Short mmCIF file of C-alpha atoms in Angstrom, two decimals:
data_model
loop_
_atom_site.label_atom_id
_atom_site.label_comp_id
_atom_site.label_asym_id
_atom_site.label_seq_id
_atom_site.Cartn_x
_atom_site.Cartn_y
_atom_site.Cartn_z
CA MET A 203 -20.81 -7.71 123.64
CA THR A 204 -24.08 -9.37 122.83
CA SER A 205 -26.20 -7.77 120.19
CA HIS A 206 -29.94 -8.22 120.67
CA SER A 207 -29.25 -11.69 119.32
CA ASN A 208 -28.24 -9.82 116.24
CA SER A 209 -25.28 -12.08 115.51
CA PRO A 210 -26.21 -13.41 112.11
CA HIS A 211 -24.98 -16.92 112.90
CA ASP A 212 -27.23 -17.28 115.95
CA GLN A 213 -28.39 -20.78 116.72
CA ASP A 214 -32.04 -21.31 117.54
CA SER A 215 -33.21 -24.91 117.90
CA LYS A 216 -30.38 -27.11 116.63
CA GLU A 217 -30.45 -30.23 114.55
CA GLN A 218 -27.62 -32.39 113.35
CA ALA A 219 -26.97 -31.40 109.74
CA GLY A 220 -26.14 -34.28 107.45
CA PRO A 221 -26.71 -35.50 103.94
CA GLY A 222 -30.41 -35.92 103.21
CA PRO A 223 -32.55 -36.70 100.15
CA GLU A 224 -32.26 -34.36 97.17
CA LEU A 225 -35.10 -32.77 95.18
CA VAL A 226 -35.43 -30.32 92.27
CA VAL A 227 -37.66 -27.32 93.07
CA ASP A 228 -38.53 -23.83 91.86
CA VAL A 229 -37.54 -21.14 94.36
CA GLY A 230 -40.38 -18.84 95.40
CA PRO A 231 -40.50 -15.65 97.49
CA ILE A 232 -38.24 -14.84 100.42
CA ALA A 233 -39.52 -15.51 103.94
CA HIS A 234 -38.51 -13.87 107.21
CA GLY A 235 -35.32 -15.52 108.52
CA GLY A 236 -33.27 -15.80 105.33
CA HIS A 237 -35.20 -18.67 103.74
CA PHE A 238 -36.99 -18.90 100.42
CA ILE A 239 -40.25 -20.74 99.96
CA ALA A 240 -40.47 -23.77 97.69
CA ARG A 241 -43.10 -26.50 97.47
CA HIS A 242 -42.91 -30.21 96.82
CA GLU A 243 -46.05 -32.32 96.54
CA GLY A 244 -47.96 -29.74 98.55
CA ARG A 245 -45.41 -29.47 101.35
CA VAL A 246 -43.68 -26.17 102.10
CA ILE A 247 -39.87 -26.28 102.10
CA PHE A 248 -37.80 -23.43 103.55
CA VAL A 249 -34.80 -23.28 101.23
CA ARG A 250 -31.59 -21.39 102.01
CA HIS A 251 -29.07 -20.11 99.45
CA GLY A 252 -31.54 -19.70 96.57
CA ILE A 253 -33.00 -16.69 94.75
CA PRO A 254 -36.66 -16.31 93.72
CA GLY A 255 -37.25 -17.63 90.20
CA GLU A 256 -34.36 -20.10 90.19
CA LYS A 257 -34.68 -23.82 89.51
CA VAL A 258 -32.36 -25.62 91.89
CA ARG A 259 -31.41 -28.98 93.31
CA ILE A 260 -31.78 -28.96 97.10
CA ARG A 261 -30.61 -31.25 99.87
CA LEU A 262 -33.09 -31.70 102.69
CA THR A 263 -31.60 -30.96 106.13
CA ASP A 264 -34.83 -31.42 108.10
CA SER A 265 -37.51 -33.59 106.52
CA GLY A 266 -39.31 -35.55 109.20
CA ASP A 267 -42.67 -37.03 108.20
CA SER A 268 -44.33 -35.24 111.11
CA SER A 269 -42.76 -31.85 110.31
CA ARG A 270 -45.18 -29.11 109.22
CA PHE A 271 -42.51 -27.98 106.77
CA TRP A 272 -39.11 -29.11 105.63
CA ARG A 273 -35.79 -27.28 105.46
CA ALA A 274 -33.13 -27.54 102.76
CA ASP A 275 -29.96 -26.05 101.27
CA VAL A 276 -29.35 -25.42 97.59
CA VAL A 277 -26.62 -27.76 96.31
CA GLU A 278 -26.85 -27.08 92.55
CA VAL A 279 -28.30 -24.24 90.46
CA LEU A 280 -30.05 -25.51 87.32
CA GLU A 281 -31.49 -22.17 86.16
CA ALA A 282 -29.75 -19.16 87.75
CA SER A 283 -31.11 -15.74 88.58
CA PRO A 284 -29.31 -12.79 86.94
CA ASP A 285 -28.75 -11.53 90.50
CA ARG A 286 -26.65 -14.55 91.50
CA VAL A 287 -22.98 -13.70 92.15
CA PRO A 288 -20.01 -15.87 93.23
CA HIS A 289 -20.01 -16.19 97.01
CA PHE A 290 -17.20 -14.19 98.63
CA TRP A 291 -16.57 -16.70 101.44
CA LYS A 292 -15.81 -20.36 100.77
CA PRO A 293 -17.11 -21.84 104.10
CA ALA A 294 -20.46 -20.01 103.69
CA ASP A 295 -20.99 -21.03 100.04
CA SER A 296 -23.64 -23.74 100.07
CA LEU A 297 -22.81 -25.14 96.62
CA GLY A 298 -19.12 -25.66 97.36
CA SER A 299 -19.62 -26.74 100.97
CA TRP A 300 -21.97 -29.58 100.12
CA ARG A 301 -19.66 -30.66 97.28
CA ARG A 302 -16.96 -30.96 99.94
CA GLY A 303 -19.32 -33.08 102.01
CA GLY A 304 -20.85 -30.83 104.66
CA PRO A 305 -23.09 -27.85 105.37
CA PRO A 306 -22.01 -24.19 105.03
CA VAL A 307 -21.49 -21.92 108.03
CA GLY A 308 -24.21 -19.47 108.93
CA GLY A 309 -23.66 -15.74 109.00
CA ALA A 310 -23.47 -14.89 105.29
CA GLU A 311 -26.58 -16.59 103.95
CA LEU A 312 -27.28 -13.96 101.27
CA GLY A 313 -23.69 -13.71 100.03
CA HIS A 314 -24.63 -15.31 96.70
CA ILE A 315 -26.99 -12.42 95.82
CA SER A 316 -26.08 -8.98 94.44
CA LEU A 317 -26.33 -6.28 97.10
CA PRO A 318 -29.10 -4.30 95.35
CA ARG A 319 -31.23 -7.46 95.12
CA GLN A 320 -30.46 -8.30 98.76
CA ARG A 321 -31.85 -4.94 99.83
CA ALA A 322 -34.91 -5.36 97.59
CA LEU A 323 -35.57 -8.77 99.16
CA LYS A 324 -35.26 -7.33 102.67
CA SER A 325 -37.74 -4.63 101.69
CA GLU A 326 -40.15 -7.41 100.62
CA VAL A 327 -39.75 -9.14 103.99
CA LEU A 328 -40.45 -5.91 105.89
CA ALA A 329 -43.52 -5.17 103.75
CA GLU A 330 -44.83 -8.72 104.21
CA GLN A 331 -44.43 -8.62 107.99
CA LEU A 332 -46.12 -5.20 108.23
CA LYS A 333 -49.01 -6.46 106.11
CA ARG A 334 -49.46 -9.77 107.91
CA LEU A 335 -48.92 -8.65 111.51
CA ALA A 336 -50.02 -5.00 111.47
CA GLY A 337 -52.38 -4.89 108.48
CA MET A 338 -50.35 -2.11 106.87
CA ASP A 339 -49.62 -1.68 103.16
CA ILE A 340 -46.20 -0.01 103.20
CA THR A 341 -43.15 -0.54 101.03
CA THR A 342 -39.95 0.96 102.43
CA GLU A 343 -36.57 1.13 100.70
CA VAL A 344 -33.82 -0.61 102.66
CA GLU A 345 -31.03 1.96 102.58
CA ALA A 346 -27.38 1.10 102.01
CA VAL A 347 -25.04 2.22 104.80
CA GLY A 348 -21.35 3.02 104.43
CA ARG A 349 -19.34 2.77 101.23
CA ASN A 350 -20.89 1.32 98.09
CA ASP A 351 -17.62 -0.20 96.82
CA ASP A 352 -16.89 -2.58 99.69
CA GLY A 353 -19.18 -5.42 98.59
CA GLY A 354 -20.90 -5.36 101.97
CA LEU A 355 -17.72 -6.66 103.64
CA GLY A 356 -15.56 -5.49 106.54
CA TRP A 357 -18.36 -3.96 108.65
CA ARG A 358 -18.58 -6.15 111.76
CA THR A 359 -16.90 -4.71 114.87
CA ARG A 360 -17.97 -7.81 116.80
CA ALA A 361 -17.91 -11.48 115.94
CA GLY A 362 -18.67 -14.71 117.75
CA PHE A 363 -17.01 -18.05 117.02
CA ALA A 364 -17.38 -21.65 118.07
CA VAL A 365 -14.45 -24.05 118.56
CA THR A 366 -14.01 -27.34 116.70
CA SER A 367 -13.40 -30.66 118.45
CA LYS A 368 -9.73 -30.22 117.53
CA GLY A 369 -9.53 -26.86 119.28
CA ARG A 370 -9.56 -24.64 116.19
CA LEU A 371 -11.63 -21.54 115.56
CA GLY A 372 -14.89 -22.30 113.76
CA MET A 373 -18.50 -21.36 113.17
CA HIS A 374 -21.72 -23.33 113.37
CA ALA A 375 -23.64 -24.43 110.34
CA HIS A 376 -27.20 -23.07 110.41
CA ARG A 377 -29.39 -24.73 113.09
CA SER A 378 -26.71 -27.35 113.58
CA ASP A 379 -24.18 -28.71 116.05
CA VAL A 380 -21.68 -29.03 113.19
CA VAL A 381 -18.74 -26.61 113.66
CA VAL A 382 -16.87 -25.71 110.48
CA PRO A 383 -13.26 -24.45 110.88
CA VAL A 384 -12.69 -20.93 109.51
CA LYS A 385 -9.54 -19.02 108.59
CA GLU A 386 -11.08 -15.64 107.82
CA MET A 387 -14.22 -13.62 108.56
CA PRO A 388 -14.79 -11.35 105.53
CA LEU A 389 -17.73 -9.52 107.13
CA ALA A 390 -15.52 -8.43 110.04
CA LEU A 391 -13.30 -5.39 110.32
CA HIS A 392 -9.70 -5.88 109.27
CA GLY A 393 -8.75 -5.63 112.95
CA ILE A 394 -10.64 -8.82 113.80
CA ASN A 395 -8.98 -10.78 111.02
CA GLU A 396 -5.60 -9.33 112.01
CA LEU A 397 -5.86 -11.14 115.35
CA ARG A 398 -5.51 -14.43 113.43
CA LEU A 399 -7.47 -16.36 116.03
CA TRP A 400 -7.55 -19.37 113.68
CA ASP A 401 -3.83 -19.84 114.43
CA VAL A 402 -4.50 -20.15 118.18
CA ASP A 403 -4.86 -23.53 119.92
CA LEU A 404 -8.22 -23.35 121.73
CA PRO A 405 -8.84 -26.74 123.42
CA GLY A 406 -10.90 -26.21 126.56
CA ILE A 407 -12.74 -23.20 125.10
CA ALA A 408 -16.38 -23.50 124.00
CA ARG A 409 -16.86 -20.07 122.44
CA VAL A 410 -14.87 -16.95 121.52
CA GLU A 411 -16.33 -13.43 121.27
CA VAL A 412 -14.30 -10.56 119.82
CA ALA A 413 -14.85 -6.78 119.85
CA VAL A 414 -12.62 -4.48 117.83
CA PRO A 415 -13.91 -0.89 118.05
CA ALA A 416 -14.00 1.01 114.76
CA ASN A 417 -12.25 3.95 116.45
CA GLY A 418 -9.05 1.92 116.73
CA SER A 419 -9.10 1.58 120.52
CA ARG A 420 -7.98 -1.58 122.33
CA PRO A 421 -9.71 -4.81 121.21
CA LEU A 422 -11.23 -7.30 123.66
CA ILE A 423 -11.35 -11.09 123.34
CA LEU A 424 -13.79 -13.02 125.52
CA LEU A 425 -13.15 -16.72 126.09
CA ALA A 426 -15.95 -19.01 127.31
CA PRO A 427 -14.14 -21.93 128.99
CA GLU A 428 -15.60 -25.42 129.05
CA GLU A 429 -16.22 -26.90 132.47
CA GLY A 430 -12.94 -28.07 133.98
CA THR A 431 -10.69 -25.73 131.97
CA GLY A 432 -8.07 -24.47 134.41
CA PRO A 433 -5.95 -21.30 134.71
CA LYS A 434 -2.92 -22.99 133.11
CA ARG A 435 -4.86 -23.69 129.89
CA LEU A 436 -6.20 -20.12 129.81
CA HIS A 437 -2.69 -18.74 130.33
CA SER A 438 -1.44 -20.86 127.42
CA ILE A 439 -4.10 -19.35 125.15
CA ILE A 440 -3.41 -15.79 126.32
CA SER A 441 0.30 -16.26 125.56
CA GLN A 442 -0.64 -16.88 121.89
CA LEU A 443 -2.63 -13.63 121.59
CA PRO A 444 -1.28 -10.17 120.62
CA HIS A 445 0.00 -8.26 123.67
CA ASP A 446 -2.06 -5.13 123.05
CA VAL A 447 -5.40 -6.99 123.24
CA SER A 448 -7.52 -7.27 126.40
CA VAL A 449 -8.61 -10.80 127.32
CA ALA A 450 -11.36 -11.95 129.69
CA SER A 451 -13.23 -15.16 130.40
CA PHE A 452 -17.01 -15.15 130.42
CA ASP A 453 -19.96 -17.35 131.27
CA PRO A 454 -22.53 -17.00 128.45
CA GLY A 455 -25.32 -18.24 130.73
CA LYS A 456 -24.71 -15.88 133.64
CA GLY A 457 -23.06 -13.04 131.72
CA ASP A 458 -20.20 -12.96 134.26
CA VAL A 459 -16.91 -11.57 132.91
CA LEU A 460 -13.55 -12.16 134.63
CA GLN A 461 -10.48 -10.09 133.77
CA LEU A 462 -7.51 -12.10 132.52
CA ARG A 463 -5.43 -9.35 130.89
CA GLY A 464 -6.09 -5.67 130.29
CA ARG A 465 -9.67 -4.43 130.47
CA THR A 466 -13.06 -6.14 130.57
CA TRP A 467 -14.56 -3.42 128.38
CA VAL A 468 -13.96 -1.53 125.14
CA GLN A 469 -14.08 2.20 124.35
CA GLU A 470 -16.55 3.09 121.59
CA SER A 471 -17.22 6.43 119.90
CA ALA A 472 -20.45 7.72 118.35
CA ALA A 473 -22.23 11.02 117.74
CA GLY A 474 -19.52 13.05 119.45
CA HIS A 475 -19.52 10.92 122.62
CA GLU A 476 -17.25 8.25 124.10
CA TYR A 477 -18.80 5.10 125.54
CA ARG A 478 -17.39 2.41 127.77
CA VAL A 479 -19.05 -0.92 126.85
CA SER A 480 -18.48 -3.95 129.09
CA GLY A 481 -17.67 -7.32 127.60
CA GLU A 482 -21.21 -8.64 128.06
CA GLY A 483 -22.83 -5.32 127.13
CA PHE A 484 -24.70 -4.49 123.95
CA TRP A 485 -23.29 -2.34 121.15
CA GLN A 486 -24.38 -2.10 117.52
CA ILE A 487 -22.36 -4.47 115.32
CA HIS A 488 -21.95 -2.46 112.09
CA LYS A 489 -19.19 0.15 112.32
CA ASP A 490 -21.53 2.84 110.94
CA ALA A 491 -24.66 1.73 112.80
CA PRO A 492 -24.38 3.96 115.90
CA GLU A 493 -24.10 7.19 113.88
CA THR A 494 -26.77 6.04 111.40
CA LEU A 495 -29.34 5.14 114.04
CA VAL A 496 -28.69 8.17 116.25
CA GLY A 497 -29.10 10.36 113.18
CA ALA A 498 -32.40 8.73 112.19
CA VAL A 499 -33.85 8.88 115.72
CA THR A 500 -32.90 12.49 116.42
CA GLU A 501 -34.05 13.66 112.97
CA PHE A 502 -37.47 12.05 113.47
CA LEU A 503 -37.92 13.50 116.96
CA SER A 504 -36.37 16.93 116.42
CA GLY A 505 -37.99 17.36 113.01
CA GLY A 506 -41.42 16.79 114.52
CA GLY A 507 -40.79 19.15 117.42
CA TYR A 508 -40.77 16.26 119.91
CA LEU A 509 -37.18 16.77 121.06
CA GLN A 510 -36.01 20.26 122.04
CA PRO A 511 -34.44 22.16 124.95
CA GLY A 512 -36.47 21.55 128.10
CA SER A 513 -38.14 18.35 126.85
CA THR A 514 -38.81 15.37 129.13
CA VAL A 515 -37.78 12.18 127.31
CA ALA A 516 -36.94 8.55 128.03
CA ASP A 517 -34.51 6.06 126.50
CA LEU A 518 -35.85 2.54 127.12
CA TYR A 519 -33.67 -0.57 126.75
CA ALA A 520 -30.91 2.02 126.77
CA GLY A 521 -27.84 -0.21 126.85
CA ALA A 522 -24.65 1.74 127.48
CA GLY A 523 -26.39 5.00 126.58
CA LEU A 524 -25.94 5.27 122.80
CA PHE A 525 -29.16 7.28 122.44
CA THR A 526 -29.20 8.71 125.98
CA ALA A 527 -26.17 10.95 125.41
CA PRO A 528 -27.46 12.72 122.26
CA LEU A 529 -30.93 13.00 123.86
CA ALA A 530 -29.30 14.73 126.83
CA ASP A 531 -27.53 17.12 124.42
CA ALA A 532 -30.84 17.95 122.77
CA VAL A 533 -32.91 18.60 125.92
CA GLY A 534 -30.13 20.49 127.70
CA VAL A 535 -29.90 21.17 131.43
CA THR A 536 -33.51 22.41 131.53
CA GLY A 537 -34.80 19.06 130.27
CA SER A 538 -34.58 15.51 131.58
CA VAL A 539 -33.77 12.05 130.25
CA LEU A 540 -34.80 8.82 131.97
CA SER A 541 -32.50 6.01 130.82
CA VAL A 542 -33.71 2.46 131.61
CA GLU A 543 -31.69 -0.72 131.07
CA GLY A 544 -32.29 -4.21 132.47
CA SER A 545 -28.74 -5.56 132.48
CA PRO A 546 -26.87 -4.54 135.67
CA GLY A 547 -23.45 -4.48 133.95
CA THR A 548 -24.65 -2.44 130.99
CA SER A 549 -26.51 -0.06 133.30
CA ARG A 550 -23.23 0.49 135.18
CA ASP A 551 -21.64 1.36 131.83
CA ALA A 552 -24.37 3.93 131.22
CA ARG A 553 -23.72 5.52 134.63
CA LYS A 554 -20.03 5.88 133.81
CA ASN A 555 -20.74 7.18 130.31
CA LEU A 556 -23.26 9.81 131.47
CA HIS A 557 -21.98 10.77 134.91
CA GLY A 558 -21.36 14.37 133.80
CA GLN A 559 -24.93 14.92 132.62
CA PRO A 560 -27.09 16.13 135.57
CA GLN A 561 -30.27 16.00 133.46
CA VAL A 562 -29.94 12.21 133.03
CA GLU A 563 -31.42 9.69 135.46
CA ILE A 564 -30.11 6.14 135.03
CA VAL A 565 -32.39 3.37 136.33
CA GLN A 566 -31.48 -0.31 136.19
CA GLY A 567 -34.46 -2.64 135.90
CA ARG A 568 -37.06 -4.15 133.61
CA VAL A 569 -38.76 -1.46 131.54
CA GLU A 570 -42.30 -2.54 132.53
CA ARG A 571 -41.41 -2.50 136.24
CA VAL A 572 -39.71 0.89 136.10
CA LEU A 573 -42.61 2.47 134.21
CA HIS A 574 -45.06 0.97 136.71
CA GLN A 575 -43.12 2.15 139.78
CA ARG A 576 -42.34 5.60 138.44
CA PRO A 577 -45.34 6.72 136.39
CA ARG A 578 -44.66 10.01 134.65
CA SER A 579 -45.38 11.88 131.44
CA PHE A 580 -42.93 12.26 128.57
CA ASP A 581 -42.70 14.47 125.54
CA SER A 582 -41.11 11.62 123.58
CA LEU A 583 -39.60 8.18 124.01
CA VAL A 584 -36.87 6.18 122.33
CA LEU A 585 -37.49 2.44 122.32
CA ASP A 586 -34.72 0.00 121.29
CA PRO A 587 -35.81 -3.41 122.61
CA PRO A 588 -34.08 -6.76 122.07
CA ARG A 589 -35.08 -9.01 119.18
CA ALA A 590 -38.27 -10.18 120.92
CA GLY A 591 -39.63 -6.62 120.84
CA ALA A 592 -41.41 -4.67 123.57
CA GLY A 593 -44.59 -6.77 123.77
CA LYS A 594 -48.21 -5.92 124.46
CA ALA A 595 -47.88 -4.98 128.16
CA VAL A 596 -45.00 -2.54 127.59
CA VAL A 597 -46.71 -0.98 124.56
CA LYS A 598 -49.80 -0.32 126.71
CA GLN A 599 -47.64 1.31 129.39
CA LEU A 600 -45.88 3.47 126.81
CA MET A 601 -49.15 4.75 125.39
CA ALA A 602 -50.46 5.39 128.92
CA SER A 603 -47.44 7.60 129.70
CA GLY A 604 -48.81 10.03 127.13
CA PRO A 605 -45.80 10.89 124.95
CA ARG A 606 -46.34 12.95 121.82
CA ALA A 607 -44.11 10.59 119.82
CA ILE A 608 -42.12 7.36 120.10
CA ALA A 609 -39.03 6.52 118.04
CA TYR A 610 -38.91 2.72 117.82
CA VAL A 611 -35.58 1.14 116.80
CA SER A 612 -35.92 -2.52 115.83
CA CYS A 613 -33.63 -5.31 114.61
CA ASP A 614 -36.51 -7.69 113.84
CA PRO A 615 -39.31 -6.87 111.37
CA ALA A 616 -41.64 -9.50 112.87
CA SER A 617 -41.61 -8.22 116.47
CA PHE A 618 -41.66 -4.62 115.18
CA ALA A 619 -44.75 -5.28 113.06
CA ARG A 620 -46.46 -7.11 115.93
CA ASP A 621 -45.82 -4.21 118.34
CA LEU A 622 -46.96 -1.75 115.68
CA GLY A 623 -50.24 -3.66 115.58
CA TYR A 624 -50.60 -3.13 119.36
CA PHE A 625 -49.95 0.60 118.94
CA GLN A 626 -52.60 0.76 116.21
CA GLN A 627 -55.12 -1.01 118.44
CA GLY A 628 -54.44 1.70 121.03
CA GLY A 629 -55.15 4.51 118.58
CA TRP A 630 -51.61 5.29 117.42
CA ARG A 631 -50.18 5.34 113.90
CA LEU A 632 -46.85 5.01 112.11
CA GLU A 633 -45.87 8.51 111.00
CA SER A 634 -42.50 7.72 109.36
CA LEU A 635 -40.33 4.68 108.70
CA ARG A 636 -36.76 4.12 107.57
CA ALA A 637 -34.95 0.81 107.07
CA PHE A 638 -31.19 0.28 106.96
CA ASP A 639 -29.02 -2.53 105.60
CA LEU A 640 -26.79 -2.73 108.67
CA TYR A 641 -26.10 -6.44 108.11
CA PRO A 642 -25.11 -6.83 104.43
CA ASN A 643 -24.92 -10.38 103.07
CA THR A 644 -27.19 -11.61 105.88
CA HIS A 645 -30.99 -11.53 106.10
CA HIS A 646 -31.03 -9.04 108.99
CA LEU A 647 -32.05 -5.39 108.76
CA GLU A 648 -32.72 -2.51 111.14
CA THR A 649 -35.75 -0.21 111.15
CA VAL A 650 -36.51 3.12 112.81
CA GLY A 651 -40.16 4.07 113.04
CA LEU A 652 -41.80 7.25 114.35
CA ILE A 653 -45.08 6.37 116.06
CA VAL A 654 -47.56 9.09 117.15
CA PRO A 655 -51.13 9.27 118.52
CA ALA A 656 -53.60 9.07 115.64
CA GLN A 657 -55.73 12.03 116.73
#
């Protein structure tokens, strides 16, 4: 149920958040990662919860003398942007959280900004990354997905939670070990909130992951036990959960999932296909993301004549087969699809999901190793790597395999722009680009690019 590290409250390096010195600054442009740039006496400060053009009071959360830059949260708005709106979620509202004495949770860091301005800011980030890392001058509209009247809420089919020291459901503050208790998750589907996990006693559990498929099929709750948590404690937790929900324990480090009740997987639907997705497997988070991304990829490839009956194509970093199934439909029994996924469990899902498609070959292994061991030519490729991107070595292999086009799906504008630079160095160009706001009220976005040989 991981998501290319797409969970908007991911923790990178952590620091203990606590009250720090306060400064008044002018908020400058947005930077990749959900921060805004401000300056104080020549030092760069990455400020969260501001809007460009505002004058704000900030509280420093990381301000070591040796730091190349500082980090801070907005605690008071002195001159507000016209695009500032009341935050929809109390624990994620920086102004109110610091007034109550602590940092806000991560996961809704743009919730104080109107949705149209959020998308404009994401477009700026994408343009800046493409310019800086690929030398390209391109401005791309970040497209809204789903209904326009939902305020960017209720879209997450998956959510991850921490547990407070008192055994209550919580979420981490940004880059922090602080866990803030929560009693709702407004970005999540109604079905996740209906589980009322904040009413469950969770001592002995380090982390909780939840998947509630948008098609209404059976939800799955994954519990990551702390060391020493025994079966009796797990049984006590299960007894507090709704009876129609599957429950499993998992080890986040190893990815191992152990059935406790019901299934260790969920049933997802997209583009006319049904997919089994294991607890540790990847699936797009936004309820409308699978259809949106499949549509963009197939339109790019089919529209350019790169995907048709009889074509030889590959789906790399294929996950449970979201793109593999529609690719198989398009090439038909006279074509072929190579589907490559590194995770053994997710690759097993793909085998189950595509077992009736004789034109599909499922291979489990690292993309670079599989391409090296099985060199072949392709008419087109679909590339959907994790957040870190494909990297220089894989890009070289992809170009060497001689496809006429590559559809690159990315959840990170920085790694996408970097890889695009590698393609350009190899004589390829970006033919088309679309960007989607699949993570409203967070800084994340998704892009789909069509990359072709320049000649």
